[in-house]
Every structure is written in structure tokens, then in C-alpha cells.
Short mmCIF file of C-alpha atoms and ligand atoms in Angstrom, two decimals:
data_model
loop_
_atom_site.label_atom_id
_atom_site.label_comp_id
_atom_site.label_asym_id
_atom_site.label_seq_id
_atom_site.Cartn_x
_atom_site.Cartn_y
_atom_site.Cartn_z
CA MET H 1 253.93 76.60 -38.58
CA GLY H 2 251.09 79.13 -38.50
CA ALA H 3 251.27 82.61 -37.06
CA THR H 4 251.52 83.04 -33.29
CA THR H 5 248.15 84.22 -31.99
CA VAL H 6 248.18 87.20 -29.66
CA ALA H 7 245.57 88.52 -27.21
CA VAL H 8 246.11 92.22 -26.55
CA LEU H 9 244.41 93.15 -23.28
CA GLY H 10 244.45 96.89 -22.75
CA SER H 11 244.71 97.34 -26.52
CA THR H 12 244.01 101.09 -26.68
CA GLY H 13 246.64 102.06 -24.11
CA SER H 14 250.30 102.80 -24.70
CA ILE H 15 251.47 99.16 -24.55
CA GLY H 16 248.44 97.91 -26.49
CA THR H 17 248.83 100.27 -29.43
CA GLN H 18 252.58 99.60 -29.62
CA THR H 19 251.91 95.84 -29.55
CA LEU H 20 249.62 96.29 -32.54
CA GLU H 21 252.40 98.20 -34.32
CA VAL H 22 254.66 95.18 -33.83
CA VAL H 23 251.93 92.85 -35.16
CA ARG H 24 251.37 95.19 -38.12
CA ALA H 25 255.10 95.09 -38.90
CA GLU H 26 255.27 91.29 -38.76
CA PRO H 27 251.98 90.07 -40.28
CA ASP H 28 253.33 86.62 -41.21
CA ARG H 29 254.57 85.98 -37.70
CA PHE H 30 251.67 87.25 -35.56
CA SER H 31 247.88 87.42 -35.75
CA VAL H 32 245.47 88.98 -33.24
CA ALA H 33 243.03 86.57 -31.57
CA ALA H 34 241.53 88.97 -29.02
CA LEU H 35 241.46 92.65 -28.17
CA ALA H 36 240.11 94.33 -25.05
CA ALA H 37 239.87 97.85 -23.71
CA HIS H 38 238.20 99.39 -20.70
CA ARG H 39 236.15 102.21 -22.27
CA SER H 40 237.60 103.40 -25.61
CA VAL H 41 234.90 101.91 -27.84
CA ARG H 42 235.67 103.76 -31.06
CA GLU H 43 239.39 103.07 -31.05
CA LEU H 44 238.74 99.45 -30.09
CA ALA H 45 236.25 99.02 -32.95
CA SER H 46 238.70 100.47 -35.46
CA GLN H 47 241.42 98.11 -34.16
CA ALA H 48 238.96 95.21 -34.56
CA ALA H 49 238.20 96.28 -38.13
CA GLU H 50 241.91 96.20 -38.97
CA PHE H 51 243.05 93.07 -37.09
CA ARG H 52 239.85 90.95 -37.24
CA PRO H 53 240.12 89.20 -33.86
CA ALA H 54 237.69 86.41 -33.00
CA VAL H 55 236.76 88.13 -29.72
CA VAL H 56 236.63 91.75 -28.59
CA GLY H 57 236.20 92.68 -24.93
CA ILE H 58 235.04 95.87 -23.23
CA GLY H 59 235.39 96.37 -19.48
CA ASP H 60 232.50 98.79 -19.12
CA GLN H 61 229.29 96.72 -19.44
CA GLU H 62 227.27 99.81 -20.46
CA LEU H 63 229.29 100.10 -23.67
CA ALA H 64 228.58 96.52 -24.83
CA ALA H 65 225.75 97.43 -27.23
CA GLU H 66 227.71 100.28 -28.80
CA LEU H 67 230.70 97.99 -29.33
CA THR H 68 228.57 95.16 -30.76
CA SER H 69 227.17 97.48 -33.44
CA ALA H 70 230.64 98.81 -34.27
CA VAL H 71 232.74 95.63 -34.62
CA PRO H 72 232.94 93.70 -37.90
CA ALA H 73 230.68 90.70 -38.40
CA GLY H 74 232.32 87.56 -37.04
CA SER H 75 233.88 89.19 -34.00
CA GLU H 76 232.23 88.07 -30.75
CA VAL H 77 231.83 90.71 -28.01
CA VAL H 78 232.29 90.06 -24.30
CA ALA H 79 231.66 92.78 -21.73
CA GLY H 80 231.90 93.52 -18.05
CA PRO H 81 234.53 93.60 -15.33
CA ASP H 82 235.57 89.97 -15.99
CA ALA H 83 235.90 90.39 -19.77
CA PHE H 84 239.68 90.85 -19.67
CA ALA H 85 240.35 87.77 -17.57
CA ALA H 86 237.90 85.78 -19.72
CA LEU H 87 240.07 86.51 -22.79
CA ALA H 88 243.33 85.54 -21.08
CA GLY H 89 243.21 81.95 -22.34
CA THR H 90 242.36 82.70 -25.97
CA ALA H 91 245.80 82.99 -27.61
CA ASP H 92 249.36 81.63 -27.69
CA VAL H 93 250.62 84.87 -26.15
CA VAL H 94 248.63 87.10 -23.83
CA VAL H 95 249.82 90.70 -23.59
CA ASN H 96 248.80 92.17 -20.25
CA GLY H 97 248.77 95.90 -20.93
CA VAL H 98 246.19 96.75 -18.27
CA VAL H 99 247.10 99.71 -16.05
CA GLY H 100 247.68 99.00 -12.36
CA PHE H 101 246.35 96.43 -9.90
CA ALA H 102 243.31 95.86 -12.15
CA GLY H 103 245.60 93.65 -14.28
CA LEU H 104 245.78 90.92 -11.63
CA GLY H 105 243.00 88.76 -13.11
CA VAL H 106 244.68 88.66 -16.54
CA THR H 107 248.04 87.61 -15.07
CA LEU H 108 246.52 84.79 -12.99
CA GLU H 109 244.21 83.55 -15.78
CA ALA H 110 246.85 83.59 -18.54
CA LEU H 111 249.39 81.59 -16.55
CA GLY H 112 246.66 79.36 -15.10
CA ALA H 113 245.55 78.53 -18.66
CA GLY H 114 249.13 77.56 -19.58
CA ARG H 115 249.77 80.51 -21.90
CA ARG H 116 252.76 82.72 -22.44
CA LEU H 117 252.18 85.94 -20.55
CA ALA H 118 253.90 88.99 -22.03
CA LEU H 119 253.76 91.09 -18.90
CA ALA H 120 253.65 94.86 -19.09
CA ASN H 121 251.42 95.04 -16.01
CA LYS H 122 254.15 94.86 -13.36
CA GLU H 123 251.67 95.71 -10.57
CA SER H 124 250.02 92.27 -10.72
CA LEU H 125 253.31 90.44 -10.21
CA ILE H 126 254.45 92.87 -7.52
CA ALA H 127 251.22 92.72 -5.52
CA ALA H 128 250.60 89.00 -5.91
CA GLY H 129 254.06 87.46 -6.34
CA PRO H 130 253.38 84.52 -3.98
CA LEU H 131 250.21 83.65 -5.97
CA VAL H 132 251.78 84.11 -9.40
CA GLN H 133 254.94 82.06 -8.73
CA PRO H 134 253.32 78.58 -8.52
CA LEU H 135 251.35 79.25 -11.74
CA ARG H 136 254.61 79.72 -13.67
CA SER H 137 255.22 75.96 -13.48
CA ARG H 138 251.88 75.08 -15.12
CA PRO H 139 252.50 73.19 -18.39
CA GLY H 140 252.81 75.74 -21.18
CA ALA H 141 252.82 78.71 -18.82
CA GLU H 142 255.65 81.17 -19.34
CA LEU H 143 256.21 84.70 -18.10
CA ILE H 144 258.22 87.00 -20.36
CA PRO H 145 258.59 90.56 -19.10
CA VAL H 146 257.76 93.48 -21.38
CA ASP H 147 259.14 96.06 -18.95
CA SER H 148 262.30 97.28 -20.73
CA GLU H 149 264.63 96.71 -17.74
CA HIS H 150 263.41 93.18 -17.14
CA SER H 151 263.44 92.39 -20.83
CA ALA H 152 267.08 93.50 -20.78
CA VAL H 153 267.89 91.24 -17.83
CA HIS H 154 266.03 88.36 -19.52
CA GLN H 155 268.15 88.91 -22.65
CA CYS H 156 271.36 89.09 -20.58
CA LEU H 157 270.52 85.81 -18.82
CA ALA H 158 269.28 83.86 -21.87
CA GLY H 159 271.50 80.80 -22.35
CA GLU H 160 273.59 81.52 -19.22
CA PRO H 161 273.97 78.43 -17.03
CA SER H 162 275.58 80.46 -14.21
CA PRO H 163 273.36 82.43 -11.84
CA PRO H 164 273.83 86.21 -11.84
CA GLU H 165 275.84 87.79 -9.04
CA ARG H 166 274.07 91.17 -9.26
CA LEU H 167 271.27 92.74 -11.28
CA ILE H 168 271.75 96.42 -12.12
CA LEU H 169 268.43 98.01 -13.07
CA THR H 170 268.91 101.25 -14.93
CA GLY H 171 266.53 104.20 -15.04
CA SER H 172 266.47 107.57 -16.77
CA GLY H 173 265.97 109.34 -13.43
CA GLY H 174 262.74 110.86 -14.75
CA PRO H 175 261.96 114.53 -15.38
CA PHE H 176 263.14 115.67 -11.93
CA ARG H 177 266.60 114.12 -11.90
CA GLY H 178 269.15 116.42 -10.26
CA ARG H 179 266.59 118.58 -8.47
CA SER H 180 266.57 119.06 -4.69
CA ALA H 181 263.56 118.39 -2.43
CA ASP H 182 263.11 122.15 -2.09
CA GLU H 183 263.03 122.68 -5.84
CA LEU H 184 260.36 119.98 -6.13
CA ARG H 185 257.79 121.59 -3.81
CA GLU H 186 255.96 123.45 -6.58
CA VAL H 187 256.07 121.03 -9.54
CA THR H 188 252.88 120.52 -11.57
CA VAL H 189 251.20 117.53 -13.19
CA ALA H 190 252.43 118.74 -16.59
CA ASP H 191 256.02 118.86 -15.25
CA ALA H 192 255.72 115.28 -13.97
CA LEU H 193 254.27 114.05 -17.26
CA ALA H 194 257.13 115.51 -19.34
CA HIS H 195 259.32 112.40 -19.38
CA PRO H 196 262.74 113.05 -20.93
CA THR H 197 263.20 109.78 -22.85
CA TRP H 198 260.18 107.42 -22.77
CA SER H 199 256.66 107.84 -24.12
CA MET H 200 254.29 106.06 -21.68
CA GLY H 201 250.88 106.35 -20.03
CA PRO H 202 250.27 108.94 -17.26
CA LYS H 203 250.34 106.56 -14.26
CA ILE H 204 253.75 105.06 -15.03
CA THR H 205 255.12 108.46 -16.06
CA VAL H 206 254.29 109.89 -12.63
CA ASP H 207 255.81 106.76 -11.06
CA SER H 208 258.98 107.49 -13.06
CA SER H 209 259.10 111.03 -11.70
CA THR H 210 259.02 109.78 -8.07
CA LEU H 211 261.31 106.76 -8.75
CA MET H 212 258.46 104.56 -7.44
CA ASN H 213 258.50 102.97 -10.89
CA LYS H 214 262.11 101.93 -10.31
CA GLY H 215 261.21 100.72 -6.82
CA LEU H 216 258.37 98.61 -8.19
CA GLU H 217 260.79 97.28 -10.79
CA VAL H 218 263.17 96.15 -8.04
CA ILE H 219 260.34 94.04 -6.58
CA GLU H 220 259.42 92.86 -10.08
CA ALA H 221 263.03 91.77 -10.70
CA HIS H 222 263.14 89.90 -7.40
CA GLU H 223 259.96 88.01 -8.34
CA LEU H 224 260.95 87.34 -11.96
CA PHE H 225 264.55 86.26 -11.48
CA GLY H 226 264.61 85.03 -7.86
CA VAL H 227 267.49 87.36 -6.94
CA ASP H 228 267.80 88.60 -3.35
CA TYR H 229 267.12 92.30 -2.71
CA SER H 230 270.70 92.77 -1.48
CA CYS H 231 271.88 91.83 -5.00
CA ILE H 232 269.64 94.22 -6.95
CA ASP H 233 271.05 97.72 -7.58
CA VAL H 234 269.52 100.76 -9.22
CA LEU H 235 271.64 103.01 -11.40
CA ILE H 236 270.60 106.16 -13.24
CA GLN H 237 271.43 106.10 -16.98
CA PRO H 238 269.98 109.38 -18.26
CA GLN H 239 270.14 108.51 -21.98
CA SER H 240 267.94 105.40 -21.49
CA VAL H 241 270.10 103.36 -23.86
CA VAL H 242 271.49 100.77 -21.42
CA HIS H 243 268.28 99.07 -20.32
CA SER H 244 269.81 97.01 -17.51
CA MET H 245 272.86 94.89 -16.77
CA VAL H 246 273.82 91.62 -15.14
CA THR H 247 277.12 91.00 -13.38
CA PHE H 248 278.45 87.46 -13.11
CA GLY H 249 280.84 85.89 -10.60
CA ASP H 250 283.83 86.19 -12.94
CA GLY H 251 283.49 90.00 -12.93
CA SER H 252 281.90 90.22 -16.35
CA THR H 253 278.94 92.55 -16.90
CA VAL H 254 276.48 91.85 -19.72
CA ALA H 255 274.16 94.67 -20.80
CA GLN H 256 271.38 95.15 -23.35
CA LEU H 257 271.41 98.41 -25.33
CA SER H 258 268.94 99.99 -27.72
CA MET H 259 267.24 103.35 -28.16
CA PRO H 260 264.22 103.77 -25.86
CA ASP H 261 261.39 102.10 -27.82
CA MET H 262 258.91 99.80 -26.10
CA ARG H 263 258.24 97.95 -29.34
CA LEU H 264 261.59 96.18 -28.93
CA PRO H 265 260.77 94.48 -25.58
CA ILE H 266 257.22 93.83 -26.83
CA GLY H 267 258.52 92.10 -29.99
CA TYR H 268 261.03 90.14 -27.88
CA ALA H 269 258.27 88.88 -25.57
CA LEU H 270 256.03 87.91 -28.49
CA ALA H 271 258.70 86.08 -30.53
CA TYR H 272 261.03 84.61 -27.86
CA PRO H 273 263.20 82.56 -28.26
CA GLU H 274 263.32 83.88 -31.81
CA ARG H 275 263.76 87.56 -32.62
CA ILE H 276 261.59 89.58 -34.96
CA ASP H 277 263.11 90.94 -38.17
CA THR H 278 261.91 94.54 -37.74
CA PRO H 279 264.43 96.74 -35.91
CA PHE H 280 262.84 98.95 -33.26
CA GLY H 281 265.32 101.18 -31.46
CA ALA H 282 268.54 100.04 -33.14
CA VAL H 283 271.46 102.23 -32.00
CA ASP H 284 273.34 104.44 -34.42
CA TRP H 285 276.66 103.99 -32.62
CA ALA H 286 278.57 106.69 -34.48
CA ALA H 287 275.89 109.27 -33.60
CA LEU H 288 275.24 108.14 -30.03
CA GLY H 289 277.82 110.17 -28.13
CA SER H 290 278.45 109.35 -24.49
CA LEU H 291 276.68 107.12 -22.02
CA THR H 292 276.71 108.32 -18.41
CA PHE H 293 275.81 106.67 -15.11
CA GLU H 294 275.07 108.00 -11.63
CA LEU H 295 273.61 106.81 -8.34
CA PRO H 296 269.95 107.65 -7.63
CA ASP H 297 269.26 110.39 -5.06
CA ALA H 298 267.42 108.19 -2.55
CA GLY H 299 267.13 111.06 -0.04
CA THR H 300 265.07 113.23 -2.39
CA PHE H 301 263.24 110.39 -4.14
CA ARG H 302 262.09 108.46 -1.08
CA CYS H 303 259.69 106.15 -2.92
CA LEU H 304 262.64 104.02 -4.05
CA GLY H 305 263.56 103.15 -0.45
CA LEU H 306 259.91 102.55 0.49
CA ALA H 307 259.65 99.98 -2.28
CA TYR H 308 262.85 98.14 -1.24
CA GLU H 309 261.48 98.05 2.31
CA ALA H 310 258.10 96.63 1.25
CA GLY H 311 259.85 94.05 -0.93
CA ARG H 312 262.02 92.88 1.95
CA VAL H 313 259.00 92.62 4.29
CA GLY H 314 257.25 90.53 1.63
CA GLY H 315 253.81 88.95 2.13
CA THR H 316 251.14 91.55 1.39
CA ALA H 317 253.48 94.54 1.92
CA PRO H 318 254.11 95.03 -1.82
CA ALA H 319 250.33 94.89 -2.52
CA TRP H 320 249.75 97.41 0.28
CA LEU H 321 252.50 99.66 -1.12
CA ASN H 322 251.16 99.41 -4.65
CA GLY H 323 247.59 100.22 -3.56
CA ALA H 324 248.80 103.23 -1.57
CA ASN H 325 250.87 104.41 -4.54
CA GLU H 326 247.97 104.10 -7.02
CA CYS H 327 245.80 106.15 -4.63
CA ALA H 328 248.48 108.82 -4.16
CA VAL H 329 249.25 109.07 -7.88
CA GLY H 330 245.53 109.31 -8.67
CA ALA H 331 245.18 112.14 -6.13
CA PHE H 332 248.19 113.93 -7.64
CA LEU H 333 246.83 113.62 -11.19
CA ASP H 334 243.45 114.98 -9.95
CA GLY H 335 245.11 117.97 -8.31
CA ARG H 336 244.28 116.82 -4.76
CA LEU H 337 247.88 116.16 -3.68
CA CYS H 338 251.22 117.89 -4.23
CA TRP H 339 253.95 115.87 -5.92
CA HIS H 340 256.29 116.18 -2.92
CA GLU H 341 253.61 114.67 -0.64
CA ILE H 342 253.30 111.39 -2.59
CA ALA H 343 256.10 109.66 -0.67
CA SER H 344 254.76 110.80 2.73
CA VAL H 345 251.29 109.49 1.88
CA ILE H 346 252.72 106.07 0.98
CA GLU H 347 254.94 106.06 4.06
CA HIS H 348 251.91 106.78 6.24
CA ALA H 349 249.98 103.92 4.62
CA MET H 350 252.92 101.51 5.08
CA GLY H 351 252.99 102.39 8.78
CA HIS H 352 249.60 100.65 9.07
CA HIS H 353 250.57 97.42 7.25
CA ASP H 354 249.17 94.48 9.21
CA GLY H 355 251.84 91.92 8.26
CA ALA H 356 249.38 89.53 6.59
CA ALA H 357 250.60 86.79 4.24
CA ALA H 358 249.75 86.92 0.51
CA ASP H 359 248.24 83.43 0.57
CA SER H 360 245.03 84.05 -1.37
CA VAL H 361 243.60 86.41 -3.98
CA GLU H 362 241.29 87.73 -1.25
CA ALA H 363 244.26 88.56 1.01
CA VAL H 364 245.98 90.44 -1.81
CA ILE H 365 242.82 92.37 -2.70
CA ALA H 366 242.28 93.21 0.98
CA ALA H 367 245.86 94.51 1.26
CA ASP H 368 245.46 96.59 -1.90
CA SER H 369 242.22 98.09 -0.51
CA ALA H 370 243.74 98.78 2.90
CA GLY H 371 246.78 100.44 1.32
CA ARG H 372 244.44 102.67 -0.70
CA ARG H 373 242.28 103.44 2.36
CA HIS H 374 245.18 104.53 4.54
CA ALA H 375 246.65 106.53 1.67
CA ALA H 376 243.28 108.23 1.08
CA ASP H 377 243.20 109.26 4.77
CA ALA H 378 246.64 110.81 4.41
CA VAL H 379 245.65 112.57 1.17
CA LYS H 380 242.65 114.13 2.95
CA ARG H 381 244.85 115.34 5.80
CA ALA H 382 247.44 116.73 3.38
CA GLY H 383 244.74 118.70 1.58
CA SER H 384 243.16 120.19 4.73
MG1 LIG Y 1 260.54 99.94 -16.95
#
């Protein structure tokens, strides 16, 4: 059998570059069929020179000419806002490493084309769950999570004929674990970006600091594994070694453990049901020391509860929540909003949710836009 072909969409971001490290480590197993980035032409061209994909995509149309002159002969260039989605049917495995709601097109196209989707873009599944679900039964279509928690749950459930009783999603607690609401009034962007255990992009790192990332992961777990919200728990595991756990009806808990290294879940999603031969994040048990667990502080980190609530409402509520969150996080990163106001901005936006069903791409996009609009209003008021 030949190598598994991989399309890496969002190839210059954190997930994209780590995916290419996995491919580089396992050259007999994987080859790159397509690469795409939004704007980082030079890095994209140097990736293309190394991995020789058949197609290279750039999201920003204005950069098409620059990319064309920089890629090696034989690599076709596609450009424009639809370039990512256009590449989603070009390989055995499509890695969706796009940041945020913008990844929706890739998720829908990859599954629609009957490909395996290695999903790092949780936002597309969260916002458009009702649209993504039917595509999972297309012949050949398969959704393997790259998110470390969901990869852990997937590993815990593999080969289990019995349904899980509870999912326990773990989280590091982020950089502000243990601090009170009062102590969090003055934190800066740099404070929020100083994640204690994981190296990730800025958007998800801020989401980790508010626990919105964990909240979005609760919705993601509900969509991926079909488990009711009342059976999904969140537990803080500050060392980020236990990546999530599943409890079965007989009282047994199965967990997946490794050092925090995204290349492990990426390699798992690319090679499943096999495993790659390169160890990423293997635990040195004698040196590990203790593992500790604690409940999240839902009173201080209110985004977690807001996400559970939106998940339970269903329909377009998760899309609305996600849009509001992306707007609030963007405003925080730009210095237009204080960290402690992020939850209030999202809460305000959720107060305007219109209860619409997520029955079309248009409905999901409208909910995302409305969530952003109401959040933007609240950001303006907070700043005045
Ligand atoms: Mg995660």
C-alpha cells in the first residue's frame, strides 16, 4: 500500500506546522498532497519546497502571484476565500487546522467528499453540528478529532462495544487557575497568552484562560460521541498528562495519558486505526511525580457555564456563542476589552439569541454574524 496522502489546511499555524513534523517523522507512511495558508506566503512556499504537494492554496487572493512565483514547478496554485474548501477533497486525510468559524467550509467539504477529516477546528463542528452530523455517514467519510481531549476519549472508546456512562474532559485550568475574580481584573494579553502546559495559537490560548475552550470542548464531545450534556464532566488536571477519561457502567474508568504534545493526537488521527512508530509525548513514569485533580471554578470562569447552556439550547445557540466569543477574544487581543469582561460580553450576546434552528449553512452563518454583532455592541459599551 502506498503512503496515506494528507491535505494540511492551515499549514503555517500551530496545528499545521506540527502536522508537518509528524509527516516529516514518518515519510514512508504519509505524503503531502495539498497545503494551504491564509497569508503567510514565504513560510507556505518553503513548506511546498520541502513537501512537494500537487496543490498549494492561499486564502488572500492578492498574494496569488507572489505564491505562484515562489512555489516549485509542478505545484498548482489556487487562491481566494474558497481555496481551502476547494482543497478539502484532494487527499485521503484532510487536516482542518484553520482558526475559528472560518474552518466551516473545510469541514463540510471534506466529509461531503467522503474523506477522513482530522479535525483540529472544533469551532466548525460546534457551530454547525446539525449540518455536519449527516455528512459523517457519507461513504468514506470519517471524523477523527485532533483536539487532545477528544482524541483521548476516542482512544478510550476504541473497540468498546458498551456505551460510556460518563465522559470526563480534563483541562489544565489555564494560566489563571486558582485566581479569584478580583485578582483577574487587571490581567494583560501577555498574562493570558502564557499557557502553563500547552503551546498553541493565540485564539485558543485565550479561550483556555477563560475556560471557554473547555466549554466549547464539552459541545464538541456531545457532537462527536453523542453523549448527553448531563453525562459530560469537566475536571482540572493541572499537569496536562491525563487527556480525558471515560467511565463505564461497571465502574471502570479508562484514561489516556501522555505528556502534552499535539503531535500525538495529530499522528493518531492521521494513522488510525494503526499507530505511528514515532513517540511524541511518551511519559517517563519514574520522573513524573504526582497527578492531581480538582473541580473547575465555574463562578470565576463563567464562560464554561455559558457554553453548557448554549449546548443544551442547541440549534444555532452554539454558533451564536462561538461568534460572540471570537468577537470578544479578538477585542481582548486588540486591547479593546478587559479579560474579565469577556464572559459578560458573551452573556449579553446570548441574551439576544433568536432560537433559530441550525438547518442550513445560511442559518449557521447568520447566527455566527448575529452573535458577533451583539458582542461588538457590548464591547463598545464596555469601552466607553
Ligand atoms: Mg483541547
